[in-house]
Amino acid sequence: MDIVLQICQYTNTYATEHGLQKPSVFQSWYELSPDEFYRFCGLIMYAGIVQVPNIERFWSTKSLYNGLWARAFMSRDRFKAIMCFIKVSNPLTEDPNDKLCKVRMLTTYIRMKCIKLYQPHQNVSIDERMVRNKGKYAFRQYIRDKPTKWGMKLWILADSLSGYTYDFDIYLGKQQDNGPFGLAYGVVMKLTKSISRQGYRLFFDNFYTSVQLLKDLWFIGIGACGTVLRTRKGFPNAIKDVKNFEKKSKRGDMRWIRDGQLLTVQWRDNKTISLMSTIHDANDSVTAKRRTKTNGQFENLTVNQPTIVHDYNKYMGGVDKSDQLINKYNVLRKTNKYWKTIFFHMLDIARVNSYILFQDWRDKNKDVPELKRPTRYGQLNFTEELIRELGDIGIDDPVPIASKPPVHFKHAMDPQFMDKRGNCKLCYSNEKIVRRTSVKCKVCDVFLCFQKERNCLSQYHKLL
């Protein structure tokens, strides 16, 4: 079954079962269709490129905000109702032991599509990503040195050239079973299952690099390179004494040790850095320009830079590039529900990956008229085009005028005056107040107030 149709079904079921708990929102509810869900997603993306102080401003008729396009997608109340009741998992099959049970279906689907639709270039990288959310949930992370300090952490495998998010895994905390070699080892081996034995070259930083990891990656056909801490198990003892090396060397000098396929290199720049690789030759180098201060004057300096360092600097930034593309027009909205944050981030991944796929397809099919775009066609142009497609909006359509959505009734009201009075259903549900009334809906079989100053009969049927 199509995932959008499933989301609509789960949302409609959830709204029907829990609507009376939120009557102010439920009064504008009617069944969500796939077409309307696409418009809902288009509106969320529209909010990512048009910034306003709060979501209500999109429907404002005041002079500063009048003319925005939100009402072309749907009314404000309808948007709030969908945002309130949206459900991306089946409550009947949610596993209480799974911390991601409320989004597992969606994340699995997005991961599958990311892997299926794209063939990465040879160089890929793994790094972490923080997605902002300050709500209370079991796997919330705080990282002091990150721009996004509070939120959830994702491990990302990205194409180093394009920034395409090829695979990802959400970190669920220390309780995860990381295997005998630790968290970093387990993360890398999990994310690389789909690229083994295909000649890929993988780059990562010193959080992940270990002798065991590089050897095991080589065994499954993946070359790897990364900076490494000298305190790592298996680091060559012969080059651990960095202070002595720095006393005897100058900027641009290097030393190395090889153990079979595994190469360990130390290179002196401003400070000495250590790297391990299974894909480089110690004698390969390029020239690099540096500025150095001599007798109070800055001078340009040309030094030899090992190819291992050059390649690491060039190809390690795939996840950073992906983050930049996502954050430029991200759809993230403030919410305390962690799974909604994940839902928004999945939209971002889908949007950016779609842009990369489209640009790649254009480059490979330059003669196809339907793919012709302006020379400086970028992510913003693509996002605008995508939003218009999702919202079924023409490029020259006039700004729509707001209109109230129709009220949907499941059946006609059929009040019946009874000899004996009963408790008003709506008064007790909303206010926990017992009000006696002799009016009863014959179809619903519930007592409801039916007075000039308090018409619970009409209000109740609007909520159905």
Coordinates of C-alpha atoms in Angstrom, one line a residue, residues 409 411-416 423-428 437-442 444-464:
F409 CA -22.1 16.0 9.2
H411 CA -26.0 12.4 9.6
A412 CA -28.8 14.9 10.0
M413 CA -29.7 16.1 13.6
D414 CA -32.8 14.4 14.9
P415 CA -33.6 15.9 18.3
Q416 CA -36.2 14.0 20.4
N423 CA -26.9 14.3 31.5
C424 CA -25.6 16.4 28.5
K425 CA -22.8 14.4 26.8
L426 CA -20.9 17.5 25.6
C427 CA -21.0 19.5 28.8
Y428 CA -19.6 16.7 30.7
T437 CA -31.6 18.0 29.6
S438 CA -34.7 16.4 28.1
V439 CA -33.4 16.6 24.5
K440 CA -31.8 13.5 23.0
C441 CA -30.4 12.8 19.5
K442 CA -32.3 9.8 18.3
C444 CA -26.6 9.2 18.4
D445 CA -28.5 8.1 21.4
V446 CA -27.1 10.8 23.6
F447 CA -28.6 13.6 25.7
L448 CA -27.6 17.2 24.6
C449 CA -28.5 20.7 25.6
F450 CA -30.7 22.4 23.1
Q451 CA -31.2 26.0 24.2
K452 CA -30.8 29.5 22.8
E453 CA -27.8 30.3 25.0
R454 CA -26.3 26.8 24.8
N455 CA -26.8 24.6 21.7
C456 CA -24.7 21.5 22.5
L457 CA -26.8 19.6 20.0
S458 CA -25.4 21.5 17.0
Q459 CA -21.9 21.7 18.4
Y460 CA -21.7 18.0 19.1
H461 CA -22.7 17.1 15.5
K462 CA -20.1 19.5 14.1
L463 CA -17.5 17.4 15.9
L464 CA -18.6 14.1 14.4

